[in-house]
């Protein structure tokens, strides 16, 4: 094992951490999204993602700007507001070898993009879908979004009168195969969850609470740093074990849930809530509802199903990416053509 | 009063939607075709699955005219609810074959037509066993009655029946029994009192076959290398994607592995459908969606992204009558102006305008090449008349040229060129080079966005760069002017000309002949794409008066011409418009031109 280990300054793909960085951020200093970007850089580096196979997809909004701030070498697509899922779906169908990483926000996902979000999950497109969730619209100066909690207060005092849309609860309801919630300030939890999401074959949703320091980080906001830290109830403490690596941790029986992911890697969930089973869909839904009713912000791997069929498999696509097929693969023969014309 | 005609007449069959009349209508059409008579069927149907009235016109024309005819020679009346309206629509001297129980009184009692009463309901009871098939077979009885009245060889009907129910021997037998019941009834109970006859013809239909434009467009997508299709069902475009699915399942599934060389996604809406198209083309596949007016409205947002971020994509718009939901099952050419600049901001799209089934196929295939070459959405505008009706067409030709994938840099190319930028206009034609995600090269990546970007695809708000980008896109559009299908011109130095596009063509062909009979010779130019070819201005410059004929209220092509032409040419244009949702006929073209030419002083516009 040790003799095969890569040199200390490069990852399993033989690349340095520098390769995973991007342009300097143009978001506000202290923005939660910048922390998420840094955790993403670590996770992409640790997982050993090949930059040329990474497709960074986003919609519109502060969150959707962030794909420019990591893995500069990769192709990126900053699409239209709320429509990233459809672009991601087309890209994956065209080239099944791409690793689709979608970055969205709470407005982009839960308001203008709610329809596409639902249908992305329904189709189980193999992708990682991150909601950088701050409960407000940053670029248009702080209006509420649909994930803002009932009763949460804006900077200028307006109170949110509407029920929130819980993107995790909704995802589980719709049959999502990987649903996690985390906090931009908790890299220890988020990085292993991200790597597990990369490893999962299907739609992996990560709702990452990411405070907006400029418009939604004050007293009365339920998406502020202080509020999140105070109400965060973690289900587990996760570890990601890459494919082929040895699981060396010792643990008492019943204290860890070990889930093997589709690429042979594992996520070890050291249970904080002893009773929680991340493969129990109904239990996950119940937990999402009960914790919300108690005013808690539940984080961790809420639900995972490693036995579902993803879209590429369901469409039975050939191994060669469709994008690389040429005339000989795609046109019918002259004989078949002649028969077709005779029949018509 | 008796009208006399041989092989030159229109038969209208009035039935109830969902009664299975489509099979009978097609058998009749194909039997007539087997006589060698050029025939043009047109389905005028309701937005409904069962119960509302539907009409099927079969036009027989020795000259091969394929447009609708306004005149009905023979009415087959099998719908009691439209009986009162259908009868007055028959031309004087015409024929009405009707269910015997329909009353003849008031508007339905005419003394200038020949009536043939047939007890269809009784006949079907006597000849077809009680069951689900009975309501369908009643329509086959009318085929038998017409077979006898018009003198069609029943062997040709049987031949057409076998083609209709290919591989279903039992259906052929039961349907032919119904036809024979009709023949038998007509022979024993009806005395031929009208002047319509059919005679076999030669040389007019040799080598032709029936196909609808949507099927032809699907064949173009198949042979054009489309691998990803995303769509949302909408009349009248649904059969385009459905044909594509059928063709792909037949020809693009590996029989050993069951793996597919295509993906078709029925999207949640048209927003998602076109989004999937651009995602797929961005990643290097050829992709399309098909839709109609309401879907197109939803696609406006993505059309702008495709134009500005320079993404290939093929969008078929099978036009129906709008605005809004409009008339989903009726035809118009009223999306032209909207599609031309679809999106907010300064936008101009490439639009292909097929007028025939063959062009539906060829332009479909060409659209994928143009989309890749120009890295932009390409719209193919047909209409319900072309897309959903059957037309006589020569067989479609196997493509002799390979795909044109346009300016795509591979890893080897990147090694060779050294520095590159996604939006640099290296060749001065407005078209930049792109790379595909997945290209194994450290310099391959770039950032695609609908926001302001510079030549190296970096975000910028620079006024100079913004204007430069808009100018380059305009330059690219100019380059496309010479690459899109050229107009078709028929000219002999006449002072008067007609200009049209799409299915209006077929009415113009007949209108020109009828104008000639009235002493007005015309030249003709058919526009086949936007941007407009420079040939069009030259053509207008050679004529004193040019009638722009189109199927919309506002004269949309007329408007585009006025915006682009030099002022001295604009005064030569006249606008002729037809917009009732029914396919345009020759008199809708000829009558206004005749009136204007005979009294030139009162021409407006």
mmCIF file of N, CA, C and O in Angstrom, chain B residues 333 497-505 507-508 511 524-525 546-552 555 557-558 561 574-578 584-586 588-590 592-593:
data_model
loop_
_atom_site.group_PDB
_atom_site.id
_atom_site.type_symbol
_atom_site.label_atom_id
_atom_site.label_comp_id
_atom_site.label_asym_id
_atom_site.label_seq_id
_atom_site.Cartn_x
_atom_site.Cartn_y
_atom_site.Cartn_z
ATOM 1 N N UNK B 333 -48.495 30.197 -41.319
ATOM 2 C CA UNK B 333 -47.059 30.501 -41.398
ATOM 3 C C UNK B 333 -46.812 31.755 -40.589
ATOM 4 O O UNK B 333 -46.257 32.721 -41.087
ATOM 5 N N UNK B 497 -44.141 39.597 -60.547
ATOM 6 C CA UNK B 497 -43.561 38.404 -59.931
ATOM 7 C C UNK B 497 -44.289 38.059 -58.638
ATOM 8 O O UNK B 497 -44.951 38.909 -58.030
ATOM 9 N N UNK B 498 -44.149 36.798 -58.271
ATOM 10 C CA UNK B 498 -44.694 36.316 -57.000
ATOM 11 C C UNK B 498 -43.521 35.847 -56.155
ATOM 12 O O UNK B 498 -42.570 35.258 -56.664
ATOM 13 N N UNK B 499 -43.610 36.121 -54.856
ATOM 14 C CA UNK B 499 -42.589 35.687 -53.914
ATOM 15 C C UNK B 499 -43.305 34.966 -52.770
ATOM 16 O O UNK B 499 -44.291 35.477 -52.243
ATOM 17 N N UNK B 500 -42.860 33.779 -52.436
ATOM 18 C CA UNK B 500 -43.531 33.011 -51.372
ATOM 19 C C UNK B 500 -42.529 32.114 -50.675
ATOM 20 O O UNK B 500 -41.363 32.052 -51.067
ATOM 21 N N UNK B 501 -42.985 31.423 -49.613
ATOM 22 C CA UNK B 501 -42.121 30.436 -48.939
ATOM 23 C C UNK B 501 -42.991 29.290 -48.403
ATOM 24 O O UNK B 501 -44.219 29.423 -48.276
ATOM 25 N N UNK B 502 -42.348 28.184 -48.109
ATOM 26 C CA UNK B 502 -43.035 27.051 -47.478
ATOM 27 C C UNK B 502 -44.152 26.501 -48.337
ATOM 28 O O UNK B 502 -44.098 26.528 -49.570
ATOM 29 N N UNK B 503 -45.208 26.025 -47.676
ATOM 30 C CA UNK B 503 -46.287 25.338 -48.387
ATOM 31 C C UNK B 503 -47.108 26.253 -49.285
ATOM 32 O O UNK B 503 -47.870 25.764 -50.117
ATOM 33 N N UNK B 504 -46.974 27.558 -49.116
ATOM 34 C CA UNK B 504 -47.679 28.487 -50.011
ATOM 35 C C UNK B 504 -47.295 28.189 -51.462
ATOM 36 O O UNK B 504 -48.069 28.454 -52.392
ATOM 37 N N UNK B 505 -46.098 27.643 -51.633
ATOM 38 C CA UNK B 505 -45.591 27.265 -52.966
ATOM 39 C C UNK B 505 -46.639 26.537 -53.802
ATOM 40 O O UNK B 505 -46.838 26.855 -54.978
ATOM 41 N N UNK B 507 -49.855 26.450 -53.772
ATOM 42 C CA UNK B 507 -50.952 27.295 -54.257
ATOM 43 C C UNK B 507 -50.443 28.240 -55.340
ATOM 44 O O UNK B 507 -51.156 28.550 -56.303
ATOM 45 N N UNK B 508 -49.194 28.688 -55.196
ATOM 46 C CA UNK B 508 -48.620 29.605 -56.192
ATOM 47 C C UNK B 508 -48.489 28.893 -57.548
ATOM 48 O O UNK B 508 -48.767 29.484 -58.590
ATOM 49 N N UNK B 511 -51.847 28.906 -59.033
ATOM 50 C CA UNK B 511 -52.289 30.288 -59.267
ATOM 51 C C UNK B 511 -51.601 30.877 -60.501
ATOM 52 O O UNK B 511 -52.212 31.613 -61.271
ATOM 53 N N UNK B 524 -41.368 33.948 -60.592
ATOM 54 C CA UNK B 524 -41.614 33.410 -59.255
ATOM 55 C C UNK B 524 -40.294 33.162 -58.532
ATOM 56 O O UNK B 524 -39.366 32.595 -59.102
ATOM 57 N N UNK B 525 -40.260 33.618 -57.293
ATOM 58 C CA UNK B 525 -39.100 33.294 -56.438
ATOM 59 C C UNK B 525 -39.615 32.699 -55.127
ATOM 60 O O UNK B 525 -40.505 33.255 -54.491
ATOM 61 N N UNK B 546 -44.008 42.989 -57.231
ATOM 62 C CA UNK B 546 -43.732 41.667 -56.658
ATOM 63 C C UNK B 546 -44.748 41.390 -55.557
ATOM 64 O O UNK B 546 -44.816 42.112 -54.557
ATOM 65 N N UNK B 547 -45.552 40.366 -55.752
ATOM 66 C CA UNK B 547 -46.575 39.988 -54.772
ATOM 67 C C UNK B 547 -45.984 38.994 -53.784
ATOM 68 O O UNK B 547 -45.553 37.913 -54.180
ATOM 69 N N UNK B 548 -45.946 39.402 -52.520
ATOM 70 C CA UNK B 548 -45.399 38.545 -51.468
ATOM 71 C C UNK B 548 -46.574 37.807 -50.829
ATOM 72 O O UNK B 548 -47.413 38.419 -50.163
ATOM 73 N N UNK B 549 -46.641 36.504 -51.072
ATOM 74 C CA UNK B 549 -47.802 35.717 -50.627
ATOM 75 C C UNK B 549 -47.412 34.877 -49.428
ATOM 76 O O UNK B 549 -46.391 34.179 -49.449
ATOM 77 N N UNK B 550 -48.210 34.936 -48.378
ATOM 78 C CA UNK B 550 -47.879 34.149 -47.184
ATOM 79 C C UNK B 550 -49.128 33.886 -46.353
ATOM 80 O O UNK B 550 -50.156 34.549 -46.521
ATOM 81 N N UNK B 551 -49.018 32.901 -45.456
ATOM 82 C CA UNK B 551 -50.171 32.467 -44.667
ATOM 83 C C UNK B 551 -50.101 33.027 -43.252
ATOM 84 O O UNK B 551 -49.917 32.296 -42.278
ATOM 85 N N UNK B 552 -50.206 34.356 -43.164
ATOM 86 C CA UNK B 552 -50.322 35.021 -41.867
ATOM 87 C C UNK B 552 -50.975 36.373 -42.071
ATOM 88 O O UNK B 552 -51.052 36.863 -43.194
ATOM 89 N N UNK B 555 -48.304 39.827 -42.741
ATOM 90 C CA UNK B 555 -47.315 39.914 -43.810
ATOM 91 C C UNK B 555 -45.903 39.850 -43.238
ATOM 92 O O UNK B 555 -45.114 40.783 -43.359
ATOM 93 N N UNK B 557 -43.146 37.891 -43.793
ATOM 94 C CA UNK B 557 -42.014 37.892 -44.724
ATOM 95 C C UNK B 557 -41.913 39.269 -45.393
ATOM 96 O O UNK B 557 -40.817 39.809 -45.561
ATOM 97 N N UNK B 558 -43.070 39.802 -45.743
ATOM 98 C CA UNK B 558 -43.155 41.150 -46.314
ATOM 99 C C UNK B 558 -42.428 42.150 -45.395
ATOM 100 O O UNK B 558 -41.631 42.977 -45.840
ATOM 101 N N UNK B 561 -38.653 41.611 -45.471
ATOM 102 C CA UNK B 561 -38.122 42.157 -46.730
ATOM 103 C C UNK B 561 -38.020 43.675 -46.646
ATOM 104 O O UNK B 561 -37.016 44.273 -47.029
ATOM 105 N N UNK B 574 -45.981 44.084 -52.916
ATOM 106 C CA UNK B 574 -47.397 44.041 -52.548
ATOM 107 C C UNK B 574 -47.571 42.827 -51.628
ATOM 108 O O UNK B 574 -46.903 41.826 -51.820
ATOM 109 N N UNK B 575 -48.468 42.945 -50.687
ATOM 110 C CA UNK B 575 -48.641 41.849 -49.733
ATOM 111 C C UNK B 575 -49.963 41.119 -49.955
ATOM 112 O O UNK B 575 -51.017 41.744 -50.034
ATOM 113 N N UNK B 576 -49.895 39.804 -50.101
ATOM 114 C CA UNK B 576 -51.090 38.961 -50.235
ATOM 115 C C UNK B 576 -51.083 37.978 -49.070
ATOM 116 O O UNK B 576 -50.116 37.258 -48.872
ATOM 117 N N UNK B 577 -52.176 37.978 -48.301
ATOM 118 C CA UNK B 577 -52.168 37.202 -47.050
ATOM 119 C C UNK B 577 -53.383 36.300 -46.943
ATOM 120 O O UNK B 577 -54.493 36.690 -47.314
ATOM 121 N N UNK B 578 -53.164 35.128 -46.408
ATOM 122 C CA UNK B 578 -54.237 34.161 -46.186
ATOM 123 C C UNK B 578 -54.048 33.643 -44.772
ATOM 124 O O UNK B 578 -52.963 33.176 -44.425
ATOM 125 N N UNK B 584 -53.747 27.242 -47.753
ATOM 126 C CA UNK B 584 -54.032 28.216 -48.809
ATOM 127 C C UNK B 584 -54.327 27.486 -50.124
ATOM 128 O O UNK B 584 -53.734 26.442 -50.408
ATOM 129 N N UNK B 585 -55.288 28.024 -50.886
ATOM 130 C CA UNK B 585 -55.617 27.454 -52.194
ATOM 131 C C UNK B 585 -55.237 28.459 -53.280
ATOM 132 O O UNK B 585 -54.904 29.613 -52.985
ATOM 133 N N UNK B 586 -55.311 28.034 -54.525
ATOM 134 C CA UNK B 586 -54.820 28.863 -55.625
ATOM 135 C C UNK B 586 -55.593 30.170 -55.763
ATOM 136 O O UNK B 586 -55.011 31.215 -56.066
ATOM 137 N N UNK B 588 -56.857 32.005 -53.508
ATOM 138 C CA UNK B 588 -56.429 32.983 -52.499
ATOM 139 C C UNK B 588 -55.183 33.722 -52.962
ATOM 140 O O UNK B 588 -54.881 34.819 -52.473
ATOM 141 N N UNK B 589 -54.456 33.141 -53.893
ATOM 142 C CA UNK B 589 -53.285 33.809 -54.467
ATOM 143 C C UNK B 589 -53.690 34.574 -55.726
ATOM 144 O O UNK B 589 -53.377 35.754 -55.885
ATOM 145 N N UNK B 590 -54.397 33.881 -56.625
ATOM 146 C CA UNK B 590 -54.682 34.453 -57.951
ATOM 147 C C UNK B 590 -55.690 35.594 -57.885
ATOM 148 O O UNK B 590 -55.502 36.610 -58.571
ATOM 149 N N UNK B 592 -56.570 38.011 -55.615
ATOM 150 C CA UNK B 592 -56.096 39.365 -55.291
ATOM 151 C C UNK B 592 -55.103 39.910 -56.327
ATOM 152 O O UNK B 592 -55.103 41.117 -56.602
ATOM 153 N N UNK B 593 -54.279 39.032 -56.892
ATOM 154 C CA UNK B 593 -53.305 39.512 -57.888
ATOM 155 C C UNK B 593 -54.043 39.955 -59.150
ATOM 156 O O UNK B 593 -53.760 41.023 -59.720
#
